């Protein structure tokens, strides 16, 4: 009997195994490539949604990624200030996920400061293609001690003492462009968005490169630089494909850095071989290398304070300065001229100060001492930067899991973005924060004492090197412009609307008309 059962069991097992094998084979035979692709897609989408939920945790953000994998990529191609503000208002921490990148946005002052001061956990990352466009060897991507050591060699280039050396070249640029603006718009108002981008580029390049860079090269860089801006938008395609935004940005960056390399070679000849005096940032940098070298030769045991930098390294650093300054300064310039043109009382106070400080001599050359004495004009610049801060957010990449708050840890590899705008519009610190009030910055005022909220130039180890340069250059620029020109602004429904293009601009691109003021009109201000 047992043999029969055994025989039956063996036969039945063999039949079942054969049936399963046959069924599996038929499934494999019927499984098409389309089914395979669909299975992969479902797997990828499911994994993406699950990982988003895990990373999101309890912070604000969409419950699910409405657009699988790509997230809000399409919407981000046309960024809107109102959408950014809604994100900041949604909670201290919020998130989005675009392609493979998980992004955490920090909206409060204290969280922003904490991130900016946490080099152990984060480092600046700009966007994925930035390393390719700015080059991997660029100092902006350095971290820790390497970054600190490199920066030591740059700090002296933007002190007030150093900046005074650059003032004559800056004043010539200011005079030339303001005169050009009046000639261009003498018949009718015109859009000044592009013109202000050019004057800011010219001011920066003359400050950085002096007379080593030609007017034609300045014009070329100014005309093409928007391609670099477009390539480095916060949301962009992560690889460089020919004839796309990122490709044009890379070509423009490479061409610009070649110009800077040749300027560096000329500056080294001027300082090292001709014993010339510094007149621009490149000169000052190379002169500091020369002094360090000579000091070392006199005392071999002394520490070399500044190492030798190659022409390529200098060109990459100068390009970084331009990258850091161009869009932000262009934004500030647009808002500054719009704001003073729309406020005759502010314009009148600037004019009174400018003429009084010059003792009635409208041709008195600019000096560091003269610019320092322009207290009201300085307050107008500072209030513009608070009211319309050019840089809204600063992207960082998380190097290791970062416990940014008591109940949330940003995962390694994510982007974390401290936001600067809310701190600068905090009603507990700035009374009527959405009003333009230069007088809020008088000495000893609550605004002046709220140092922690002043995040215009960032904070921590990557705080902006050029903040003194920005304040001095803009104070000089709008002081002369207000004194020597009438500036009429054509107000449109879009004038106060904010357009986001890396930084922020008036949506109508700013329509102005400049008119020369006669000497008699200027003298009338004195008698008034």
Coordinates of C-alpha atoms in Angstrom, one line a residue:
X1 CA 0.0 0.0 0.0
X2 CA 2.8 2.4 0.9
X3 CA 4.4 1.7 -2.4
X4 CA 1.2 2.7 -4.3
X5 CA 0.9 5.9 -2.3
X6 CA 4.6 6.6 -2.9
X7 CA 4.1 6.0 -6.6
X8 CA 1.1 8.2 -6.7
X9 CA 2.7 11.0 -4.8
X10 CA 5.8 10.9 -7.0
X11 CA 3.6 10.9 -10.1
X12 CA 1.5 13.8 -8.8
X13 CA 4.5 15.8 -7.8
X14 CA 6.0 15.4 -11.2
X15 CA 2.7 16.5 -12.8
X16 CA 2.5 19.6 -10.6
X17 CA 6.1 20.5 -11.3
X18 CA 5.5 20.1 -15.0
X19 CA 2.4 22.2 -14.9
X20 CA 4.2 25.0 -13.1
X21 CA 7.1 24.9 -15.5
X22 CA 4.8 25.0 -18.4
X23 CA 2.9 28.0 -17.0
X24 CA 6.1 29.9 -16.2
X25 CA 7.4 29.2 -19.7
X26 CA 4.2 30.5 -21.2
X27 CA 4.3 33.7 -19.1
X28 CA 7.9 34.3 -20.2
X29 CA 6.9 33.7 -23.8
X30 CA 4.0 36.1 -23.5
X31 CA 6.0 38.8 -21.7
X32 CA 6.6 41.5 -24.3
X33 CA 9.2 44.3 -24.2
X34 CA 6.3 46.8 -23.6
X35 CA 5.4 44.9 -20.5
X36 CA 9.0 44.9 -19.3
X37 CA 9.2 48.7 -19.8
X38 CA 5.9 49.2 -18.0
X39 CA 7.1 47.1 -15.1
X40 CA 10.3 49.2 -14.9
X41 CA 8.4 52.5 -15.1
X42 CA 6.0 51.3 -12.3
X43 CA 8.9 50.3 -10.2
X44 CA 10.7 53.6 -10.7
X45 CA 7.6 55.7 -10.0
X46 CA 6.8 53.7 -6.9
X47 CA 10.3 53.9 -5.6
X48 CA 10.4 57.7 -6.3
X49 CA 7.1 58.2 -4.4
X50 CA 8.1 56.0 -1.5
X51 CA 11.5 57.8 -1.1
X52 CA 9.8 61.1 -1.3
X53 CA 7.5 60.2 1.6
X54 CA 10.4 58.9 3.6
X55 CA 12.5 62.0 3.1
X56 CA 9.6 64.4 3.5
X57 CA 8.8 63.2 7.0
X58 CA 6.7 65.7 8.9
X59 CA 7.7 69.0 7.1
X60 CA 5.5 71.0 4.8
X61 CA 5.3 70.0 1.1
X62 CA 3.0 68.3 -1.4
X63 CA 1.6 65.0 0.0
X64 CA 2.6 63.2 -3.2
X65 CA 4.7 64.1 -6.3
X66 CA 2.0 65.1 -8.7
X67 CA 4.3 64.7 -11.6
X68 CA 6.2 61.4 -11.1
X69 CA 10.0 61.6 -11.0
X70 CA 10.3 65.1 -12.6
X71 CA 8.2 66.8 -9.8
X72 CA 7.5 70.5 -10.4
X73 CA 10.2 70.8 -13.0
X74 CA 7.9 72.2 -15.7
X75 CA 6.5 74.9 -13.4
X76 CA 10.0 75.8 -12.2
X77 CA 11.1 76.7 -15.8
X78 CA 9.0 79.8 -15.2
X79 CA 9.6 80.6 -11.5
X80 CA 7.2 83.0 -9.9
X81 CA 7.9 85.0 -6.8
X82 CA 4.4 84.4 -5.4
X83 CA 5.0 80.7 -5.5
X84 CA 8.3 81.0 -3.7
X85 CA 6.6 83.2 -1.0
X86 CA 3.8 80.7 -0.6
X87 CA 6.4 78.0 0.0
X88 CA 8.2 80.1 2.6
X89 CA 4.8 80.9 4.3
X90 CA 3.9 77.1 4.4
X91 CA 6.2 76.4 7.3
X92 CA 9.7 76.8 8.8
X93 CA 10.8 73.8 6.7
X94 CA 9.2 72.7 3.4
X95 CA 10.2 70.5 0.5
X96 CA 10.0 69.7 -3.1
X97 CA 11.5 66.9 -5.2
X98 CA 12.7 67.4 -8.7
X99 CA 14.2 64.5 -10.8
X100 CA 16.6 62.8 -8.4
X101 CA 17.1 65.8 -6.2
X102 CA 15.2 66.3 -2.9
X103 CA 15.1 69.9 -1.8
X104 CA 14.5 71.3 1.7
X105 CA 13.7 75.0 2.0
X106 CA 14.3 76.8 5.3
X107 CA 12.3 80.0 5.8
X108 CA 13.0 81.4 9.2
X109 CA 15.9 83.7 10.1
X110 CA 17.3 81.3 12.7
X111 CA 17.2 78.3 10.5
X112 CA 18.7 80.3 7.6
X113 CA 21.6 81.4 9.9
X114 CA 22.1 77.9 11.3
X115 CA 22.5 76.5 7.8
X116 CA 24.8 79.3 6.6
X117 CA 27.0 78.7 9.6
X118 CA 27.2 74.8 9.3
X119 CA 30.1 74.0 7.1
X120 CA 30.5 70.6 8.8
X121 CA 27.2 69.6 7.3
X122 CA 26.7 71.6 4.1
X123 CA 28.6 73.2 1.3
X124 CA 27.5 75.6 -1.5
X125 CA 26.3 73.7 -4.5
X126 CA 24.6 76.2 -6.9
X127 CA 23.1 73.7 -9.3
X128 CA 24.2 70.4 -10.8
X129 CA 25.7 71.8 -14.0
X130 CA 27.6 74.6 -12.1
X131 CA 30.6 72.4 -11.6
X132 CA 30.9 71.9 -15.4
X133 CA 30.3 75.6 -16.2
X134 CA 32.4 77.2 -13.5
X135 CA 35.0 74.3 -13.7
X136 CA 35.6 71.7 -10.9
X137 CA 38.8 73.5 -9.9
X138 CA 37.0 76.7 -9.1
X139 CA 37.6 77.9 -5.5
X140 CA 33.8 78.3 -4.9
X141 CA 33.6 74.5 -4.7
X142 CA 36.3 74.2 -2.1
X143 CA 35.3 73.2 1.4
X144 CA 36.7 73.3 4.9
X145 CA 40.3 74.3 5.5
X146 CA 41.1 74.4 1.8
X147 CA 38.3 77.0 1.3
X148 CA 39.4 79.0 4.3
X149 CA 43.1 79.1 3.2
X150 CA 42.1 80.2 -0.3
X151 CA 39.8 82.9 0.9
X152 CA 42.6 84.3 3.1
X153 CA 44.4 85.3 -0.1
X154 CA 41.3 87.2 -1.3
X155 CA 40.1 89.0 1.8
X156 CA 42.5 91.9 1.4
X157 CA 41.2 92.7 -2.1
X158 CA 37.9 94.1 -0.8
X159 CA 38.8 96.1 2.2
X160 CA 37.9 99.8 2.2
X161 CA 41.5 100.7 1.8
X162 CA 41.8 98.5 -1.3
X163 CA 38.5 99.7 -2.7
X164 CA 39.7 103.3 -2.6
X165 CA 42.3 102.4 -5.2
X166 CA 39.6 101.3 -7.6
X167 CA 37.4 104.4 -7.3
X168 CA 38.9 106.5 -10.2
X169 CA 38.2 103.7 -12.7
X170 CA 34.7 103.2 -11.3
X171 CA 33.9 106.9 -11.5
X172 CA 34.9 107.0 -15.2
X173 CA 32.5 104.1 -15.9
X174 CA 29.7 105.8 -14.0
X175 CA 30.2 109.1 -15.8
X176 CA 30.4 107.5 -19.3
X177 CA 27.3 105.3 -18.8
X178 CA 25.1 107.9 -17.2
X179 CA 25.9 110.3 -20.1
X180 CA 25.1 107.4 -22.5
X181 CA 21.8 106.7 -20.8
X182 CA 20.7 110.4 -21.2
X183 CA 21.7 110.3 -24.9
X184 CA 19.9 107.0 -25.5
X185 CA 16.6 108.1 -23.9
X186 CA 16.6 111.8 -24.8
X187 CA 13.6 111.4 -27.2
X188 CA 11.5 108.9 -25.3
X189 CA 11.6 106.5 -22.3
X190 CA 13.1 103.1 -22.9
X191 CA 13.6 99.8 -21.2
X192 CA 16.7 99.9 -19.0
X193 CA 16.9 96.2 -17.8
X194 CA 19.6 95.4 -20.3
X195 CA 21.4 98.8 -19.9
X196 CA 21.7 98.4 -16.2
X197 CA 23.0 94.8 -16.6
X198 CA 25.7 96.3 -18.8
X199 CA 26.8 99.1 -16.5
X200 CA 27.0 96.7 -13.6
X201 CA 29.1 94.3 -15.7
X202 CA 31.3 97.2 -16.8
X203 CA 31.8 98.4 -13.2
X204 CA 32.7 95.0 -12.0
X205 CA 35.0 94.2 -14.8
X206 CA 36.9 97.5 -14.6
X207 CA 37.2 97.0 -10.8
X208 CA 38.5 93.4 -11.3
X209 CA 40.6 93.8 -14.5
X210 CA 41.3 97.5 -14.8
X211 CA 42.6 98.6 -18.2
X212 CA 43.7 95.1 -19.1
X213 CA 40.1 94.5 -20.4
X214 CA 38.9 96.4 -23.4
X215 CA 35.6 98.2 -23.9
X216 CA 34.8 95.7 -26.7
X217 CA 35.5 92.7 -24.4
X218 CA 33.3 94.3 -21.7
X219 CA 30.4 94.7 -24.2
X220 CA 30.9 91.1 -25.4
X221 CA 30.8 89.7 -21.8
X222 CA 27.8 91.9 -20.9
X223 CA 25.8 90.9 -23.9
X224 CA 26.5 87.2 -23.4
X225 CA 26.5 86.8 -19.7
X226 CA 22.7 86.2 -19.5
X227 CA 23.5 82.8 -21.1
X228 CA 25.5 81.9 -18.0
X229 CA 22.6 83.1 -15.8
X230 CA 20.1 81.0 -17.8
X231 CA 22.4 77.9 -17.6
X232 CA 22.6 78.2 -13.8
X233 CA 19.0 78.7 -13.0
X234 CA 17.9 76.8 -9.8
X235 CA 16.0 74.3 -11.9
X236 CA 17.5 73.3 -15.2
X237 CA 18.4 70.2 -17.2
X238 CA 21.2 68.5 -15.3
X239 CA 23.5 67.6 -18.2
X240 CA 25.0 69.7 -21.0
X241 CA 23.5 69.0 -24.4
X242 CA 24.7 71.0 -27.5
X243 CA 22.7 74.1 -28.3
X244 CA 20.8 74.0 -25.0
X245 CA 20.9 76.7 -22.3
X246 CA 23.6 74.9 -20.4
X247 CA 25.7 74.4 -23.5
X248 CA 25.6 78.1 -24.4
X249 CA 26.4 78.9 -20.7
X250 CA 29.4 76.7 -20.8
X251 CA 30.7 78.2 -24.1
X252 CA 30.2 81.7 -22.7
X253 CA 32.0 80.9 -19.4
X254 CA 35.0 79.3 -21.2
X255 CA 35.4 82.3 -23.6
X256 CA 35.1 84.8 -20.7
X257 CA 37.7 83.0 -18.6
X258 CA 40.1 83.0 -21.5
X259 CA 39.8 86.8 -21.5
X260 CA 40.5 86.9 -17.8
X261 CA 43.5 84.6 -18.2
X262 CA 45.0 87.1 -20.7
X263 CA 44.3 90.0 -18.3
X264 CA 46.0 88.1 -15.5
X265 CA 49.1 87.7 -17.7
X266 CA 49.2 91.4 -18.4
X267 CA 48.7 92.2 -14.7
X268 CA 51.6 89.9 -13.7
X269 CA 53.8 91.7 -16.2
X270 CA 52.8 95.1 -14.9
X271 CA 53.3 94.2 -11.2
X272 CA 56.2 91.7 -11.3
X273 CA 58.3 93.0 -14.3
X274 CA 57.4 96.7 -14.5
X275 CA 57.1 97.3 -10.7
X276 CA 53.7 99.0 -11.4
X277 CA 51.3 100.1 -8.7
X278 CA 47.9 98.3 -8.3
X279 CA 44.9 99.9 -9.9
X280 CA 42.5 97.0 -9.9
X281 CA 41.7 93.7 -8.1
X282 CA 44.0 91.6 -10.3
X283 CA 46.9 94.0 -9.6
X284 CA 46.2 94.0 -5.9
X285 CA 46.1 90.2 -5.8
X286 CA 49.3 89.8 -7.7
X287 CA 51.0 92.5 -5.7
X288 CA 50.1 90.6 -2.5
X289 CA 51.7 87.5 -4.0
X290 CA 54.8 89.5 -4.8
X291 CA 55.0 90.9 -1.3
X292 CA 54.6 87.4 0.2
X293 CA 57.2 86.0 -2.1
X294 CA 59.7 88.8 -1.2
X295 CA 59.0 88.5 2.5
X296 CA 59.6 84.7 2.3
X297 CA 62.9 85.3 0.5
X298 CA 64.1 87.6 3.3
X299 CA 63.1 85.1 6.0
X300 CA 62.9 81.5 4.7
X301 CA 61.4 80.4 8.0
X302 CA 58.5 82.8 7.8
X303 CA 55.1 81.4 6.8
X304 CA 54.1 82.1 3.2
X305 CA 50.8 84.1 3.8
X306 CA 49.7 84.0 0.2
X307 CA 50.7 81.3 -2.3
X308 CA 51.3 81.8 -6.0
X309 CA 48.1 81.6 -8.1
X310 CA 48.2 80.6 -11.8
X311 CA 46.6 82.7 -14.5
X312 CA 44.0 80.0 -14.8
X313 CA 43.2 80.1 -11.1
X314 CA 43.0 83.9 -11.2
X315 CA 40.6 83.7 -14.2
X316 CA 38.3 81.3 -12.5
X317 CA 38.2 83.4 -9.3
X318 CA 37.5 86.6 -11.2
X319 CA 34.7 84.7 -13.1
X320 CA 33.3 83.7 -9.7
X321 CA 33.4 87.3 -8.6
X322 CA 31.5 88.2 -11.7
X323 CA 29.0 85.3 -11.2
X324 CA 28.5 86.5 -7.6
X325 CA 28.0 90.1 -8.5
X326 CA 26.5 90.4 -11.9
X327 CA 22.9 89.3 -11.5
X328 CA 22.6 90.5 -7.9
X329 CA 24.0 94.0 -8.7
X330 CA 21.9 94.3 -11.8
X331 CA 18.8 93.5 -9.7
X332 CA 19.7 96.1 -7.1
X333 CA 20.4 98.7 -9.7
X334 CA 17.0 98.3 -11.4
X335 CA 15.1 98.5 -8.1
X336 CA 17.2 101.4 -6.8
X337 CA 16.6 103.6 -9.8
X338 CA 12.9 102.8 -9.9
X339 CA 12.5 103.5 -6.2
X340 CA 14.2 106.9 -6.2
X341 CA 12.5 107.9 -9.4
X342 CA 9.1 107.2 -7.9
X343 CA 9.9 109.1 -4.7
X344 CA 10.6 112.8 -5.2
X345 CA 11.2 113.3 -1.5
X346 CA 13.9 110.6 -1.5
X347 CA 15.5 112.1 -4.6
X348 CA 15.5 115.6 -3.1
X349 CA 17.3 114.4 0.0
X350 CA 20.0 112.6 -2.0
X351 CA 20.5 115.7 -4.1
X352 CA 20.8 118.0 -1.1
X353 CA 23.4 115.7 0.5
X354 CA 25.4 115.3 -2.6
X355 CA 25.7 119.0 -3.3
X356 CA 26.3 119.9 0.4
X357 CA 29.1 117.4 0.7
X358 CA 30.8 118.6 -2.4
X359 CA 30.6 122.2 -1.2
X360 CA 28.7 123.1 -4.4
X361 CA 31.4 121.7 -6.7
X362 CA 29.5 119.1 -8.8
X363 CA 32.8 118.1 -10.5
X364 CA 34.5 117.2 -7.2
X365 CA 36.1 113.7 -7.8
X366 CA 34.9 110.8 -5.8
X367 CA 37.1 109.5 -2.9
X368 CA 36.6 106.9 -0.2
X369 CA 36.2 109.7 2.3
X370 CA 33.5 111.5 0.3
X371 CA 31.6 108.3 -0.3
X372 CA 31.8 107.5 3.5
X373 CA 30.2 110.8 4.3
X374 CA 27.1 110.1 2.1
X375 CA 25.0 108.9 5.1
X376 CA 21.5 109.4 3.6
X377 CA 22.5 108.0 0.2
X378 CA 24.0 105.0 1.9
X379 CA 20.7 104.5 3.8
X380 CA 18.8 104.5 0.5
X381 CA 21.1 101.8 -0.8
X382 CA 20.7 99.7 2.3
X383 CA 16.9 100.0 2.4
X384 CA 16.8 99.0 -1.3
X385 CA 18.7 95.8 -0.5
X386 CA 16.4 95.1 2.4
X387 CA 13.2 96.0 0.5
X388 CA 14.1 94.1 -2.6
X389 CA 16.9 91.7 -1.7
X390 CA 18.5 90.5 -5.0
X391 CA 19.3 87.0 -3.7
X392 CA 16.3 85.2 -2.3
X393 CA 17.8 81.8 -1.5
X394 CA 21.3 80.2 -1.3
X395 CA 21.5 76.5 -2.3
X396 CA 23.6 74.1 -0.3
X397 CA 24.2 70.4 -0.6
X398 CA 24.1 68.2 2.5
X399 CA 27.4 66.4 3.1
X400 CA 26.1 64.1 5.8
X401 CA 22.7 63.7 7.5
X402 CA 21.9 67.1 9.0
X403 CA 19.7 67.5 12.1
X404 CA 18.6 71.0 11.1
X405 CA 15.8 71.1 13.7
X406 CA 14.7 69.2 16.8
X407 CA 12.3 67.1 14.7
X408 CA 13.8 66.9 11.3
X409 CA 17.0 65.6 9.7
X410 CA 17.9 66.6 6.2
X411 CA 19.1 63.4 4.4
X412 CA 22.6 63.2 3.0
X413 CA 22.8 64.3 -0.7
X414 CA 19.7 66.5 -0.5
X415 CA 19.8 70.2 -1.2
X416 CA 19.0 72.5 1.7
X417 CA 18.2 76.2 0.8
X418 CA 18.2 78.9 3.5
X419 CA 15.9 81.7 2.4
X420 CA 16.9 85.4 3.1
X421 CA 13.8 87.3 2.2
X422 CA 11.6 86.5 5.3
X423 CA 14.3 87.7 7.7
X424 CA 14.5 91.0 5.8
X425 CA 10.7 91.5 6.0
X426 CA 10.2 90.5 9.6
X427 CA 7.5 92.9 11.0
X428 CA 8.9 92.3 14.5
X429 CA 12.2 93.8 13.5
X430 CA 11.3 96.2 10.6
X431 CA 8.2 98.4 11.2
X432 CA 6.0 98.4 8.1
X433 CA 8.4 96.0 6.4
X434 CA 6.7 96.3 3.0
X435 CA 7.3 100.0 2.8
X436 CA 10.4 101.7 1.5
X437 CA 11.8 103.8 4.4
X438 CA 15.5 104.8 4.1
X439 CA 15.3 106.6 7.5
X440 CA 14.8 103.3 9.3
X441 CA 18.6 102.9 9.1
X442 CA 19.6 106.0 11.1
X443 CA 22.4 105.3 13.6
X444 CA 21.1 103.5 16.7
X445 CA 17.8 102.5 15.2
X446 CA 16.1 99.1 15.9
X447 CA 16.8 98.1 12.3
X448 CA 20.5 98.8 12.6
X449 CA 20.7 96.9 15.8
X450 CA 19.0 93.8 14.4
X451 CA 22.3 92.4 13.0
X452 CA 21.0 88.8 12.9
X453 CA 18.3 89.8 10.3
X454 CA 20.7 91.5 7.9
X455 CA 21.2 88.5 5.7
X456 CA 21.5 90.4 2.3
X457 CA 25.1 89.2 1.9
X458 CA 24.7 85.9 3.6
X459 CA 26.5 84.8 6.8
X460 CA 29.1 82.3 8.0
X461 CA 32.3 81.1 6.1
X462 CA 30.8 81.9 2.7
X463 CA 29.6 85.5 3.5
X464 CA 30.0 87.7 0.5
X465 CA 33.5 89.0 0.0
X466 CA 32.3 92.1 -1.9
X467 CA 29.8 93.7 0.4
X468 CA 31.9 96.8 1.0
X469 CA 32.4 97.1 -2.7
X470 CA 28.6 96.8 -3.3
X471 CA 27.7 99.5 -0.8
X472 CA 30.4 101.9 -1.9
X473 CA 29.8 101.5 -5.6
X474 CA 26.0 102.0 -5.4
X475 CA 26.3 104.9 -3.0
X476 CA 28.6 106.6 -5.6
X477 CA 26.4 105.6 -8.5
X478 CA 23.0 106.9 -7.3
X479 CA 24.6 109.9 -5.7
X480 CA 26.0 111.2 -9.0
X481 CA 22.9 110.1 -11.0
X482 CA 20.5 111.9 -8.7
X483 CA 22.6 115.1 -8.6
X484 CA 23.3 115.3 -12.4
X485 CA 20.1 113.9 -14.0
X486 CA 16.3 113.9 -13.8
X487 CA 15.1 110.3 -13.9
X488 CA 11.6 109.8 -15.0
X489 CA 10.0 106.4 -14.5
X490 CA 7.1 105.2 -16.7
X491 CA 4.9 103.3 -14.2
X492 CA 3.0 100.3 -15.5
X493 CA 0.8 97.7 -13.8
X494 CA 3.9 95.4 -13.8
X495 CA 6.4 97.9 -12.3
X496 CA 6.0 96.6 -8.7
X497 CA 5.5 93.0 -9.8
X498 CA 8.6 90.8 -9.2
X499 CA 10.1 88.7 -12.0
X500 CA 12.5 86.0 -11.0
X501 CA 15.6 85.5 -13.2
X502 CA 18.2 84.1 -10.9
X503 CA 17.7 87.3 -8.9
X504 CA 14.6 89.6 -9.0
X505 CA 13.6 92.4 -11.3
X506 CA 10.6 94.6 -12.1
X507 CA 8.3 92.6 -14.4
X508 CA 8.1 95.4 -17.0
X509 CA 11.9 95.5 -17.3
X510 CA 12.0 99.1 -16.0
X511 CA 11.1 101.9 -18.4
X512 CA 13.1 105.1 -17.7
X513 CA 14.2 108.4 -19.2
X514 CA 17.3 110.2 -18.2
X515 CA 17.7 114.0 -18.7
X516 CA 20.7 116.1 -18.1
X517 CA 20.2 118.7 -15.4
X518 CA 21.7 122.1 -16.1
X519 CA 24.2 123.6 -13.8
X520 CA 21.6 126.3 -12.9
X521 CA 19.1 123.6 -11.9
X522 CA 21.7 122.0 -9.7
X523 CA 22.6 125.3 -8.1
X524 CA 18.9 126.0 -7.4
X525 CA 19.0 122.9 -5.2
X526 CA 21.7 124.6 -3.1
X527 CA 19.6 127.8 -2.6
X528 CA 16.5 125.7 -1.9

